[in-house]
Short mmCIF file of C-alpha atoms and ligand atoms in Angstrom, two decimals:
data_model
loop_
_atom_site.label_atom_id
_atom_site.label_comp_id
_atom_site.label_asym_id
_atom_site.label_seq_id
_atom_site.Cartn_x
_atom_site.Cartn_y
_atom_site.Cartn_z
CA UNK A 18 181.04 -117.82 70.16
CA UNK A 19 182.96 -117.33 67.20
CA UNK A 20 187.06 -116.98 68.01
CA UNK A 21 188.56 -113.77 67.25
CA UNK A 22 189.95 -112.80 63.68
CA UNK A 23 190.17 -116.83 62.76
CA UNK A 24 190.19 -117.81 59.33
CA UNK A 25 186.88 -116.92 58.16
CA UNK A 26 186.92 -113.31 59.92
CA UNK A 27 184.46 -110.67 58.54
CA UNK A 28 182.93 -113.58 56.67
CA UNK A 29 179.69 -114.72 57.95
CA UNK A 30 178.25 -116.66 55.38
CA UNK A 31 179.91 -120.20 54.01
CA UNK A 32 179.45 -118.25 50.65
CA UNK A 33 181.51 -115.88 51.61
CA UNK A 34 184.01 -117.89 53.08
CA UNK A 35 184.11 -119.70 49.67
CA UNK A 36 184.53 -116.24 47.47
CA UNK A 37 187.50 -115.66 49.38
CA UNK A 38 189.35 -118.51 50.23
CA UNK A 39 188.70 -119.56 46.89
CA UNK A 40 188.74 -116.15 44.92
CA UNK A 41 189.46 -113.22 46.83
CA UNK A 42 192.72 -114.33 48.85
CA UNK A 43 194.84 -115.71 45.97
CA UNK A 44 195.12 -111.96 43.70
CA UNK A 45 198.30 -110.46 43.61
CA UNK A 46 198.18 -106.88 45.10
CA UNK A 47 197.80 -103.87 43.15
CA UNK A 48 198.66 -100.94 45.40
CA UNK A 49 197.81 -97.83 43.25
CA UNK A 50 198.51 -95.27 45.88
CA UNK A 51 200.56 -95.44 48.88
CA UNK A 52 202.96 -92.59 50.81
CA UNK A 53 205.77 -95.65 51.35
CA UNK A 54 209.51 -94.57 50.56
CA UNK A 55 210.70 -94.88 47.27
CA UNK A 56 214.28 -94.96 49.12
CA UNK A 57 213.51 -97.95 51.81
CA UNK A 58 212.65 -100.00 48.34
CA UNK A 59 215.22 -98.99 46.65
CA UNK A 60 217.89 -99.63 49.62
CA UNK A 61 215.91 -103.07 50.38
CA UNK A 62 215.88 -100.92 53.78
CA UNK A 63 216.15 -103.57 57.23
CA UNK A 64 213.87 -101.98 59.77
CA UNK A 65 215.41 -101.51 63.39
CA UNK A 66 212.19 -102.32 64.97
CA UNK A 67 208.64 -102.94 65.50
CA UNK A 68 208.49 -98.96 66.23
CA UNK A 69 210.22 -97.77 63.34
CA UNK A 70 208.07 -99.55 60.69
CA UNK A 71 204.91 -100.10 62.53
CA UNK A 72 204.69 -96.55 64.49
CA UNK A 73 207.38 -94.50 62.55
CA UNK A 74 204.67 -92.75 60.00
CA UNK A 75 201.02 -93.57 61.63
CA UNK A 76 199.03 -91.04 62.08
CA UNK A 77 196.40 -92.83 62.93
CA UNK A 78 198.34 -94.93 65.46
CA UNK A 79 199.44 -91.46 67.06
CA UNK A 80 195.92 -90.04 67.12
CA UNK A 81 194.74 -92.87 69.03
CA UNK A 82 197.55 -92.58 71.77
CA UNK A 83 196.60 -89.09 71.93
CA UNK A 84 193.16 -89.82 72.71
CA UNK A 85 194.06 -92.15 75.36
CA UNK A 86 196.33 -89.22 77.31
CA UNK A 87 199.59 -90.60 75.69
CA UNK A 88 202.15 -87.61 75.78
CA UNK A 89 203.78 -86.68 72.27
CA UNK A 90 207.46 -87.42 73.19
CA UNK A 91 205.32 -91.31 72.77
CA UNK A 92 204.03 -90.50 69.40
CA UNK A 93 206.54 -88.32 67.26
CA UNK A 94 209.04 -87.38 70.37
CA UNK A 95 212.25 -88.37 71.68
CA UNK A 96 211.14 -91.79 73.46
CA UNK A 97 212.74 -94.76 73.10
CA UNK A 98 211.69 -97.35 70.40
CA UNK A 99 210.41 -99.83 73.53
CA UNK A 100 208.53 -96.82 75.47
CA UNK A 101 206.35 -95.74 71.88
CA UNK A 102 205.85 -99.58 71.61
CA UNK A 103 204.85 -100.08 75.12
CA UNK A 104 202.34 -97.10 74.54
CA UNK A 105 200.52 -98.41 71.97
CA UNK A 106 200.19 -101.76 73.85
CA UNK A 107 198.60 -100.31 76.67
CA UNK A 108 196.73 -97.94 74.19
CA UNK A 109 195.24 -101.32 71.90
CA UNK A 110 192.74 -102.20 74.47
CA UNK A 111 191.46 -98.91 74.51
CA UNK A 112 190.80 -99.13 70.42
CA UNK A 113 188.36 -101.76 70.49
CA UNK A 114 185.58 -101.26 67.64
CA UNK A 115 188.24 -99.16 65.63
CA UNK A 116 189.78 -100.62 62.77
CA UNK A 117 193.39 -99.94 64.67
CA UNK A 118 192.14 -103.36 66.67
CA UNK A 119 191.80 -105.42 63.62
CA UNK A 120 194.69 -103.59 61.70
CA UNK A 121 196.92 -104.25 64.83
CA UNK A 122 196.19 -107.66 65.06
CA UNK A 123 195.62 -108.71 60.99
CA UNK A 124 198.93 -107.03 60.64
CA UNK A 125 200.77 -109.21 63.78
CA UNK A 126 199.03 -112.17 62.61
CA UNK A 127 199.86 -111.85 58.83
CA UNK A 128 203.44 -110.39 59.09
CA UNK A 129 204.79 -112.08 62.21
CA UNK A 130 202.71 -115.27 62.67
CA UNK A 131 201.66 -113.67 65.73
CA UNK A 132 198.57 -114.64 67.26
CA UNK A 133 198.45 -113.22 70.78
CA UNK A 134 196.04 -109.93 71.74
CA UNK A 135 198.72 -106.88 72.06
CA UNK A 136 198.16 -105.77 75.32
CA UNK A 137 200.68 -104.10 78.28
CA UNK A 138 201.04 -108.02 79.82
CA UNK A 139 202.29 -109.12 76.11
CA UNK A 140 203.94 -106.15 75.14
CA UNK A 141 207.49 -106.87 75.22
CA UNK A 142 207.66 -110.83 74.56
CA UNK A 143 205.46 -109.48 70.91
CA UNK A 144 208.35 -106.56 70.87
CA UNK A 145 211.04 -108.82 71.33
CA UNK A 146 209.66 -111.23 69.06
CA UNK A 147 208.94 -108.47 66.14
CA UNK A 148 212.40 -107.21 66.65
CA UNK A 149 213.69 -110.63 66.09
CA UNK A 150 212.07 -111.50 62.85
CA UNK A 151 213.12 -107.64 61.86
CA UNK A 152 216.36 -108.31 61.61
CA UNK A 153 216.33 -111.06 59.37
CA UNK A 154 216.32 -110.27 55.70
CA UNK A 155 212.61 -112.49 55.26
CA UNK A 156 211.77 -108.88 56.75
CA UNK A 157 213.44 -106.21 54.66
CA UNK A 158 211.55 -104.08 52.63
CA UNK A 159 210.96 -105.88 49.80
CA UNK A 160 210.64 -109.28 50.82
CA UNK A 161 207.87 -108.04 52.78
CA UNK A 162 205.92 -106.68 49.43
CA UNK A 163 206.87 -110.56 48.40
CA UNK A 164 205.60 -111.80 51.18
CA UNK A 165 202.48 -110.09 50.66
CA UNK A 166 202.02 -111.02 46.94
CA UNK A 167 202.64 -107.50 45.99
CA UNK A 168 203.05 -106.79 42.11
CA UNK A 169 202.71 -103.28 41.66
CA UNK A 170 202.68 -99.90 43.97
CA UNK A 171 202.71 -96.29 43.45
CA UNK A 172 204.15 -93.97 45.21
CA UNK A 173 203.26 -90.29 45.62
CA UNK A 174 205.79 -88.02 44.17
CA UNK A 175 205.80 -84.35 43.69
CA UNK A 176 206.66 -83.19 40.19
CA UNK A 177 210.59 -82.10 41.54
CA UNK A 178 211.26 -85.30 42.66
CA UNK A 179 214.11 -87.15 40.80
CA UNK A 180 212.59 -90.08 40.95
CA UNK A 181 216.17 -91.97 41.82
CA UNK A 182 215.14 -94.22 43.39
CA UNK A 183 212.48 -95.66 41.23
CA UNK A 184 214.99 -95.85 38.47
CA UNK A 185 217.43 -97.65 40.92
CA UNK A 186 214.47 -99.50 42.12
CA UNK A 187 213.66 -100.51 38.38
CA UNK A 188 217.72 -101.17 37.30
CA UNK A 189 218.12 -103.58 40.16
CA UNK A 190 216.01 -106.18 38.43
CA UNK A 191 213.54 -106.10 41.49
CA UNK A 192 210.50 -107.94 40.41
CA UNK A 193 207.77 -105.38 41.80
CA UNK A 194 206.75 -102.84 40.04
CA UNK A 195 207.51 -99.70 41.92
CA UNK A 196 205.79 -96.32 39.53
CA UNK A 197 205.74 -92.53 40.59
CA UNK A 198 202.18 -90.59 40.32
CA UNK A 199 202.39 -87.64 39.97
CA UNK A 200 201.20 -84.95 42.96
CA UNK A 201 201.30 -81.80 41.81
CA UNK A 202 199.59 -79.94 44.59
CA UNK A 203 202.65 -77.87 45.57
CA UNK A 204 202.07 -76.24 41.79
CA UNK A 205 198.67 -75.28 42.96
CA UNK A 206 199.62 -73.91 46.66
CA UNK A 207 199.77 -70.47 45.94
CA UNK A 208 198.04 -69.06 49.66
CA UNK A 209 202.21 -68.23 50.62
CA UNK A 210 203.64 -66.40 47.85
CA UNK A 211 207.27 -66.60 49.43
CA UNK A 212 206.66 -70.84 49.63
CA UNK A 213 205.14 -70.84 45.95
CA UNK A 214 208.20 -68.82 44.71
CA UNK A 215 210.51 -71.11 46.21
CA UNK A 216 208.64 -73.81 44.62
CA UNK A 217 208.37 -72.61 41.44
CA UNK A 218 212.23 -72.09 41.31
CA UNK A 219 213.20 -75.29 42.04
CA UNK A 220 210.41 -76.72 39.41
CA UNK A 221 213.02 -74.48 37.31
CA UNK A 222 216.34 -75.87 38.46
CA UNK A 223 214.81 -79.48 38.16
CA UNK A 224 213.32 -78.77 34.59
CA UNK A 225 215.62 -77.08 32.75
CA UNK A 226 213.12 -74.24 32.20
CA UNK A 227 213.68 -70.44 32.95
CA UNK A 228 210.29 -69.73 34.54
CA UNK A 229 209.23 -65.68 34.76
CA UNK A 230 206.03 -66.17 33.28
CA UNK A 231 202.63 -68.85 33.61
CA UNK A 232 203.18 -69.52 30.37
CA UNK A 233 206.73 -70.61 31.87
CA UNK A 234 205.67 -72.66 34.42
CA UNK A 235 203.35 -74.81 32.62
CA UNK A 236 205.99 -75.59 29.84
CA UNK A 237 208.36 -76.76 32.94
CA UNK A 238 205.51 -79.12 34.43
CA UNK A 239 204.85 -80.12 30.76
CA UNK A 240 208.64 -81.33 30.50
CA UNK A 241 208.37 -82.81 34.32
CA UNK A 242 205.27 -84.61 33.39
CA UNK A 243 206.86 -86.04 30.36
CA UNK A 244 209.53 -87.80 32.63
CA UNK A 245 207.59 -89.30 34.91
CA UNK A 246 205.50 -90.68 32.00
CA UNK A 247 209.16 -91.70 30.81
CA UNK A 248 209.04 -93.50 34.65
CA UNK A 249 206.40 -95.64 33.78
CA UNK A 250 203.75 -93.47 35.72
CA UNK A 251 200.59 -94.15 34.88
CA UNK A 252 198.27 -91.76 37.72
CA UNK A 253 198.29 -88.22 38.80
CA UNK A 254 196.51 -87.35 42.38
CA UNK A 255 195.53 -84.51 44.14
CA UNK A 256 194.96 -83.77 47.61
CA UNK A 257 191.63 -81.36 47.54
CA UNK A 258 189.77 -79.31 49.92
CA UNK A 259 187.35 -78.76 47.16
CA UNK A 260 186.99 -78.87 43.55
CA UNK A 261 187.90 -75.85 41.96
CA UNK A 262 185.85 -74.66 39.05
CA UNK A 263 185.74 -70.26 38.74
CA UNK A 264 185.20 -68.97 35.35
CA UNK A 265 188.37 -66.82 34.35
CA UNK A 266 190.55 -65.96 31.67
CA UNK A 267 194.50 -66.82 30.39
CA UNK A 268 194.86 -63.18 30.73
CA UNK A 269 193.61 -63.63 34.24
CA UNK A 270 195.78 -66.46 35.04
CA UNK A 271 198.60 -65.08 33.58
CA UNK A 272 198.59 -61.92 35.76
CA UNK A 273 197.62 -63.88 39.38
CA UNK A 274 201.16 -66.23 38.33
CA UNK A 275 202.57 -62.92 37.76
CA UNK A 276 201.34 -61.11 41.28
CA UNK A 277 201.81 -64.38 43.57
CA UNK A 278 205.36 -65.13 42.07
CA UNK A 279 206.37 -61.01 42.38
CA UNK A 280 205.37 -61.92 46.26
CA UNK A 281 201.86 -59.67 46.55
CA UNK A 282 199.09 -62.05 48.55
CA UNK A 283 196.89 -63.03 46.49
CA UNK A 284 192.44 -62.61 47.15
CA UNK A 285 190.78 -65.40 47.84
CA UNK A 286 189.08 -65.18 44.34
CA UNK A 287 192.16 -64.96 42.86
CA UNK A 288 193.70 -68.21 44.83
CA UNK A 289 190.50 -70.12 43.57
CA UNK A 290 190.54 -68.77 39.77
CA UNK A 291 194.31 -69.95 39.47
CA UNK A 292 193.37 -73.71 41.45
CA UNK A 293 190.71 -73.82 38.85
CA UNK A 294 193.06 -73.07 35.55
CA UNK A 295 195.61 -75.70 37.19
CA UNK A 296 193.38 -78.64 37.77
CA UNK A 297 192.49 -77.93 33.90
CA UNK A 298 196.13 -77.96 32.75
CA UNK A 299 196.82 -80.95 34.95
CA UNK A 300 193.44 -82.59 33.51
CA UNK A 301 194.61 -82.00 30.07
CA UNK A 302 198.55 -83.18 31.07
CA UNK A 303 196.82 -86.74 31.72
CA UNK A 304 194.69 -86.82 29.17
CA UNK A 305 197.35 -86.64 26.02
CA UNK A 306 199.10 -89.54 28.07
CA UNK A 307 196.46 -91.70 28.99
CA UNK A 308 196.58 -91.54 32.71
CA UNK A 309 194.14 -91.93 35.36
CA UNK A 310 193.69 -88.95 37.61
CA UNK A 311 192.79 -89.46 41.49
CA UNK A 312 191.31 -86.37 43.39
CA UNK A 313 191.48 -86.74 47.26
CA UNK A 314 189.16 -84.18 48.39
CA UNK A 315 187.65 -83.13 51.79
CA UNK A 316 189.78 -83.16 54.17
CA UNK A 317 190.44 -80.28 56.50
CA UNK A 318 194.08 -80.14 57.15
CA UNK A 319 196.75 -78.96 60.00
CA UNK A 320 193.63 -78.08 62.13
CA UNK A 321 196.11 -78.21 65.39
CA UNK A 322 198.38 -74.73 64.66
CA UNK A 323 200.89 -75.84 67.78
CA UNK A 324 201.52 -78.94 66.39
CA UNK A 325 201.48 -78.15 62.91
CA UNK A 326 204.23 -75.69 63.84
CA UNK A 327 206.24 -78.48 66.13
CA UNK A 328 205.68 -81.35 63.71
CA UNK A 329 204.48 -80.32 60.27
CA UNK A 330 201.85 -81.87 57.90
CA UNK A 331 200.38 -85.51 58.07
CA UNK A 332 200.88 -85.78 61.82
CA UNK A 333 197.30 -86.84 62.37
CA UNK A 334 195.51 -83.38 62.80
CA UNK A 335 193.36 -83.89 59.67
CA UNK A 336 189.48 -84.04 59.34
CA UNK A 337 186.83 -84.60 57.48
CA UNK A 338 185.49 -81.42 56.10
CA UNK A 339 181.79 -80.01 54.93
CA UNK A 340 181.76 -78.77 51.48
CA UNK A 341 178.92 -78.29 49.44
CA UNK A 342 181.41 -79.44 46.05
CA UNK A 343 179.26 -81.40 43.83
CA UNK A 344 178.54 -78.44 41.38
CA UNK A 345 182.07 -77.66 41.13
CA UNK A 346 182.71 -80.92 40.92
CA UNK A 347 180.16 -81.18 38.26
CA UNK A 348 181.72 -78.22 36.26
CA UNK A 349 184.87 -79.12 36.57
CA UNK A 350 184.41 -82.11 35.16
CA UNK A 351 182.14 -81.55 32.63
CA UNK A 352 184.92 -78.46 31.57
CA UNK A 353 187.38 -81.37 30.76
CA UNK A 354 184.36 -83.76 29.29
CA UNK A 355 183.13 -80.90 26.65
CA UNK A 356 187.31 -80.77 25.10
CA UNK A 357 187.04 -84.10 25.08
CA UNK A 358 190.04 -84.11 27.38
CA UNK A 359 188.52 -86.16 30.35
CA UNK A 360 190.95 -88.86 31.05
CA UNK A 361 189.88 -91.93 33.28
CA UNK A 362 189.35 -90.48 36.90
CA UNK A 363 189.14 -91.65 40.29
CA UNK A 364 186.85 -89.59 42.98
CA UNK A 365 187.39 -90.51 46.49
CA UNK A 366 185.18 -87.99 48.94
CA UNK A 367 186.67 -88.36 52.92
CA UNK A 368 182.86 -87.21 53.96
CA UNK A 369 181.11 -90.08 53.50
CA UNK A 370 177.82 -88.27 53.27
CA UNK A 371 178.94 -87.41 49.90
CA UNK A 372 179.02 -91.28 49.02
CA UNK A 373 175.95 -91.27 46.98
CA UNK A 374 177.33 -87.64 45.35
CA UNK A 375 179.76 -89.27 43.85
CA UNK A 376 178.17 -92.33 43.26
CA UNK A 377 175.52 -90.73 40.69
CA UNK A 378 177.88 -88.17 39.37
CA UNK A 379 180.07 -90.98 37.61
CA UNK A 380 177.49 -91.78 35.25
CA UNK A 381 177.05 -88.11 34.49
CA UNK A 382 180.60 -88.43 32.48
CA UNK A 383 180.81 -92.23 31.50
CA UNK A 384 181.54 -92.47 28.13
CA UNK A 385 181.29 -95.77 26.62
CA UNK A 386 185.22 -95.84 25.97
CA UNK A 387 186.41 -97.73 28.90
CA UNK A 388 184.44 -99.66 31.33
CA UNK A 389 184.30 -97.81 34.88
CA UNK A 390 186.25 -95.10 32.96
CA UNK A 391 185.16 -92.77 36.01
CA UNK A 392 185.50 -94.25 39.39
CA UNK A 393 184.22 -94.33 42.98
CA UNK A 394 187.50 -94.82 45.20
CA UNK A 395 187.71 -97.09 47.81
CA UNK A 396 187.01 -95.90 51.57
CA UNK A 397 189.59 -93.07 52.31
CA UNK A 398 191.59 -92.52 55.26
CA UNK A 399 188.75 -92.20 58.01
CA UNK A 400 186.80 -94.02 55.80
CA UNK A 401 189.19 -97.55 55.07
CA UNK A 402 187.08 -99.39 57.06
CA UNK A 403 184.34 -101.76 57.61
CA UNK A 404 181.71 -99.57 57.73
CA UNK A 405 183.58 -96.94 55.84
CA UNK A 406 183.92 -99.39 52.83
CA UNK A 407 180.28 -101.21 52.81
CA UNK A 408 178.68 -97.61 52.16
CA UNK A 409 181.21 -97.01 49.57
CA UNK A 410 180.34 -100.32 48.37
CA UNK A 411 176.59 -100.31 48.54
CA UNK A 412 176.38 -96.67 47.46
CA UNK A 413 178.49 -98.24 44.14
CA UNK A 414 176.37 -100.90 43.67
CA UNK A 415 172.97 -99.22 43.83
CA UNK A 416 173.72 -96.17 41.67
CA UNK A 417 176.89 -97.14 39.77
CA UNK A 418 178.03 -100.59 38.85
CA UNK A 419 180.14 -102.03 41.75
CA UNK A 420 181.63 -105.11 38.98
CA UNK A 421 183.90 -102.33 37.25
CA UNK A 422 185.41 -100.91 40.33
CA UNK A 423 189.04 -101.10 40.31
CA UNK A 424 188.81 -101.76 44.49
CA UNK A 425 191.26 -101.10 47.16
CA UNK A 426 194.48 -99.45 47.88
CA UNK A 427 196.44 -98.96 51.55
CA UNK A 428 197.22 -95.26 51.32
CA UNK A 429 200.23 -96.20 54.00
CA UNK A 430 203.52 -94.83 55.33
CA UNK A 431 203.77 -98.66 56.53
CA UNK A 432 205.25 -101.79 54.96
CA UNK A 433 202.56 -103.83 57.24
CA UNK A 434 199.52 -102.12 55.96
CA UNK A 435 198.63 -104.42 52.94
CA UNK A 436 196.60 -106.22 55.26
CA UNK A 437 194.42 -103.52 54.56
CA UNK A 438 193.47 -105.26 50.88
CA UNK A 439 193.01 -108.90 52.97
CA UNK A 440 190.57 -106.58 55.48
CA UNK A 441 188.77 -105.18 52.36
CA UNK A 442 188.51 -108.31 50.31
CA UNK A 443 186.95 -109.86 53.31
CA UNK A 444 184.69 -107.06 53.25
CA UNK A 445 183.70 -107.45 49.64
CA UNK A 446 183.16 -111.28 49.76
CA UNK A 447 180.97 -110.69 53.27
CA UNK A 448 178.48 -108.39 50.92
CA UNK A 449 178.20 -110.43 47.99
CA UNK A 450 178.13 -114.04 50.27
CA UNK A 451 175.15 -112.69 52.04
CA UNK A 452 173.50 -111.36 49.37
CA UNK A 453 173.56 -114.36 47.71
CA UNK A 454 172.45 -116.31 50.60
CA UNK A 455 169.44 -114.52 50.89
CA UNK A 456 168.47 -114.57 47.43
CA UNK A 457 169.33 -111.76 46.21
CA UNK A 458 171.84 -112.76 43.76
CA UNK A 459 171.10 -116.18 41.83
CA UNK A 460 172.82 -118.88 43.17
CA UNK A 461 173.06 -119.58 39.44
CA UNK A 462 174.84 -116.53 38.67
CA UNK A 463 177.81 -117.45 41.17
CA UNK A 464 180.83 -117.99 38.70
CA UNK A 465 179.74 -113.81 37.35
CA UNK A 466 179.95 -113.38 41.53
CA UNK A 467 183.45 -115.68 41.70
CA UNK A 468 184.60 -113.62 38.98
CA UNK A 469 183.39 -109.93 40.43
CA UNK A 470 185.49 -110.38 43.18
CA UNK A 471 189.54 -111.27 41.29
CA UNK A 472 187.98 -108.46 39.51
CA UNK A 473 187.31 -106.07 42.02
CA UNK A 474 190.52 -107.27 43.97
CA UNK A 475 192.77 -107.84 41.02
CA UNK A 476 191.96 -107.89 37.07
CA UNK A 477 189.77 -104.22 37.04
CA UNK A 478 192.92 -102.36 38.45
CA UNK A 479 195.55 -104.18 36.32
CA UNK A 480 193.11 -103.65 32.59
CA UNK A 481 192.20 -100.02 34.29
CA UNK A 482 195.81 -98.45 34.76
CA UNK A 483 197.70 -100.53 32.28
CA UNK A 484 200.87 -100.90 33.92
O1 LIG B 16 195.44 -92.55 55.15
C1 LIG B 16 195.85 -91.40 55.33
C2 LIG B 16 196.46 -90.70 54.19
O2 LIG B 16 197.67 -91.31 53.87
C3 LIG B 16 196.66 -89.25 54.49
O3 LIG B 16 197.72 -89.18 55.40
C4 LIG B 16 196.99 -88.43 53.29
O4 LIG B 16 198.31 -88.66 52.93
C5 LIG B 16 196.10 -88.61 52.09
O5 LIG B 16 195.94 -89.96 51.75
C6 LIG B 16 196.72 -87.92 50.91
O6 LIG B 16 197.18 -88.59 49.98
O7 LIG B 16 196.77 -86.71 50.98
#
């Protein structure tokens, strides 16, 4: 019986345990996108407690707790830091075959030196203990991203943002490299004209630019864009529930900015034709600087009116959606591709029957420029996991070429998530350990596998984004 999450977890070959002892374990981290606060690394923030940075932000901590009958006031209420804590112990045994298990315990194990199974009878000597170690400054903000061999993350900033912090961030000297990317999705949220104008007037204030016009608006993002390029960032993103790829005019466009920013409701034909013309203007944004562009897309969001109402956005009432995208996808795409304006692009799909979608439609627009120049992103959300990550893998590998993939990222509100890049490298090393152990990669050919995986884990995502 093998012992739980010991040193060779996940990896059940002695090949695989090789690849990443050996390989896999010593890359720095790359964290190319994340939701963590640009202000806790700028402040070198000290977290009060185990709650605040392990339970503060989790969605998928609070979904879990809600599926075991944990009230809200436990979740994103008005408990105490030791009552949330002391729910998720007693919900952790429930979570046994989801990744919150391994997460849980890879992140006590790795952070805290902690080795015992989370539970209600070891709740508060691991809460105490946390707390403990939490106060020290081994455990601020940053020296945890030391800790962790962290050398780079990004951030995900909407085109207002001031971006303070990463310029304090970068002034202080701090070793890390902490970059914006830019998420411009509040440009294309035009469904509530009243929110859109608001928007729109403080992209305004923030730019410099007197908007009353498209034409306007696009020179202010232009200007916006330009500084966070001036911030060192190197990626867009954009949170998707579909690609967007109408037909319509500038005359068109011109007149829906016009109607939506007057405050008249847009159709729905209109909200799609001016989504459409702004993923173009944000494709061609990255393409004269060279960036990579990363389109989340499938996710049906705020499904839960009450709470979205109570507790806003990213509160852990998101699901996969059902889109039939790929021929927008396709067109959109292929739009960019024919001005020769397609910049380097990551597609990550949240319904994984999409996986071999994507997988194909890479080569569609691979241009012989840049290795992997378009991408299959890691396992997303629901998906950055085990089983999540082998089909993403093995759907790479079979239609694409999994060697060029520039690998994981944590996608966390949490400062104990990297874990996540130990969970996936384990992964990686567990696919190509038994593959060659069963002969299906030449044993011959393991210093190409030893060097796959620093690639995958490290050196594709540091010669991909250029930082
Ligand atoms: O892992 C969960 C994610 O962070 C989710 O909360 C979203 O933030 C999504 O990644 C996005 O970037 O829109």
């Amino acid at each position: 019986m093998k012992k739980f999450m010991d040193e060779n977890f996940l990896l059940q070959t002695e090949t695989a345990q090789e690849l990443y002892h050996n390989h896999a374990a010593k890359m720095p981290i790359i964290d190319y996108h994340c939701h963590l606060s640009p202000k806790m690394v700028a402040d070198d923030y000290q977290f009060k407690s185990i709650t605040e940075i392990w339970l503060g932000g989790d969605h998928y901590k609070w979904r879990a707790m809600r599926s075991n009958g944990v009230a809200e006031r436990y979740c994103t209420g008005d408990a105490s830091d030791w009552e949330k804590f002391e729910k998720w112990a007693e919900t952790v045994p429930y979570t046994l075959r989801n990744p919150l298990y391994h997460w849980t315990h890879l992140e006590l194990k790795t952070a805290f030196g902690i080795e015992k199974i989370l539970n209600p009878s070891t709740a508060r000597e691991i809460f105490d203990e946390c707390n403990a170690k939490l106060a020290t400054p081994e455990y601020s903000a940053r020296n945890l991203m030391r800790r962790y061999h962290v050398e780079t993350v990004c951030t995900t900033d909407d085109p207002v943002d001031s971006l303070e912090y990463h310029i304090a961030t970068r002034e202080s000297g701090f070793e890390i490299k902490m970059l914006p990317t830019w998420r411009p999705d509040k440009a294309m949220a035009v469904e509530v004209p009243a929110d859109f104008r608001a928007y729109v007037e403080k992209l305004s204030e923030v730019s410099g630019v007197s908007i009353s016009s498209f034409d306007n608006m696009v020179e202010a993002l232009r200007k916006r864009h330009e500084f966070f390029a001036a911030q060192g960032c190197k990626l867009s993103d954009h949170g998707l529930e579909e690609f967007y790829a109408e037909d319509y005019t500038d005359a068109e466009i011109r007149a829906i900015f016009n109607k939506v920013y007057g405050g008249t409701p847009l159709t729905h034909e209109e909200i799609l034709k001016y989504k459409s013309a702004m993923l173009v203007v944000f494709g061609e944004m990255d393409y004269e600087t060279g960036w990579t562009q990363q389109y989340h897309y499938g996710a049906i969001r705020n499904n839960n009116t009450k709470m979205f109402k109570l507790i806003g956005p990213d509160t852990g009432f998101d699901s996969i959606g059902e889109f039939n995208t790929a021929k927008s996808m396709s067109k959109f795409l292929d739009r960019l591709n024919t001005e020769g304006k397609l910049t380097k692009t990551i597609l990550y799909n949240l319904n994984p029957c999409a996986n071999e979608v994507i997988a194909t439609m890479l080569g569609n627009f691979q241009d012989g420029t840049i290795p992997g120049k378009i991408q299959f992103g890691s396992g997303w959300w629901f998906l950055d996991q085990k089983d999540g990550m082998e089909k993403q893998m093995n759907a790479l590998s079979l239609l694409g070429l999994l060697s060029r993939f520039v690998g994981m990222l944590t996608d966390s509100r949490s400062f104990l998530s990297y874990p996540r890049h130990e969970y996936f490298r384990r992964t990686l090393c567990n696919l190509l350990g038994k593959d060659v152990e069963n002969g299906e990669i030449p044993v011959s050919e393991m210093p190409r596998v030893q060097q796959m995986v620093e690639d995958i884990s490290y050196y594709n995502a540091k010669n991909f984004f250029q930082f």
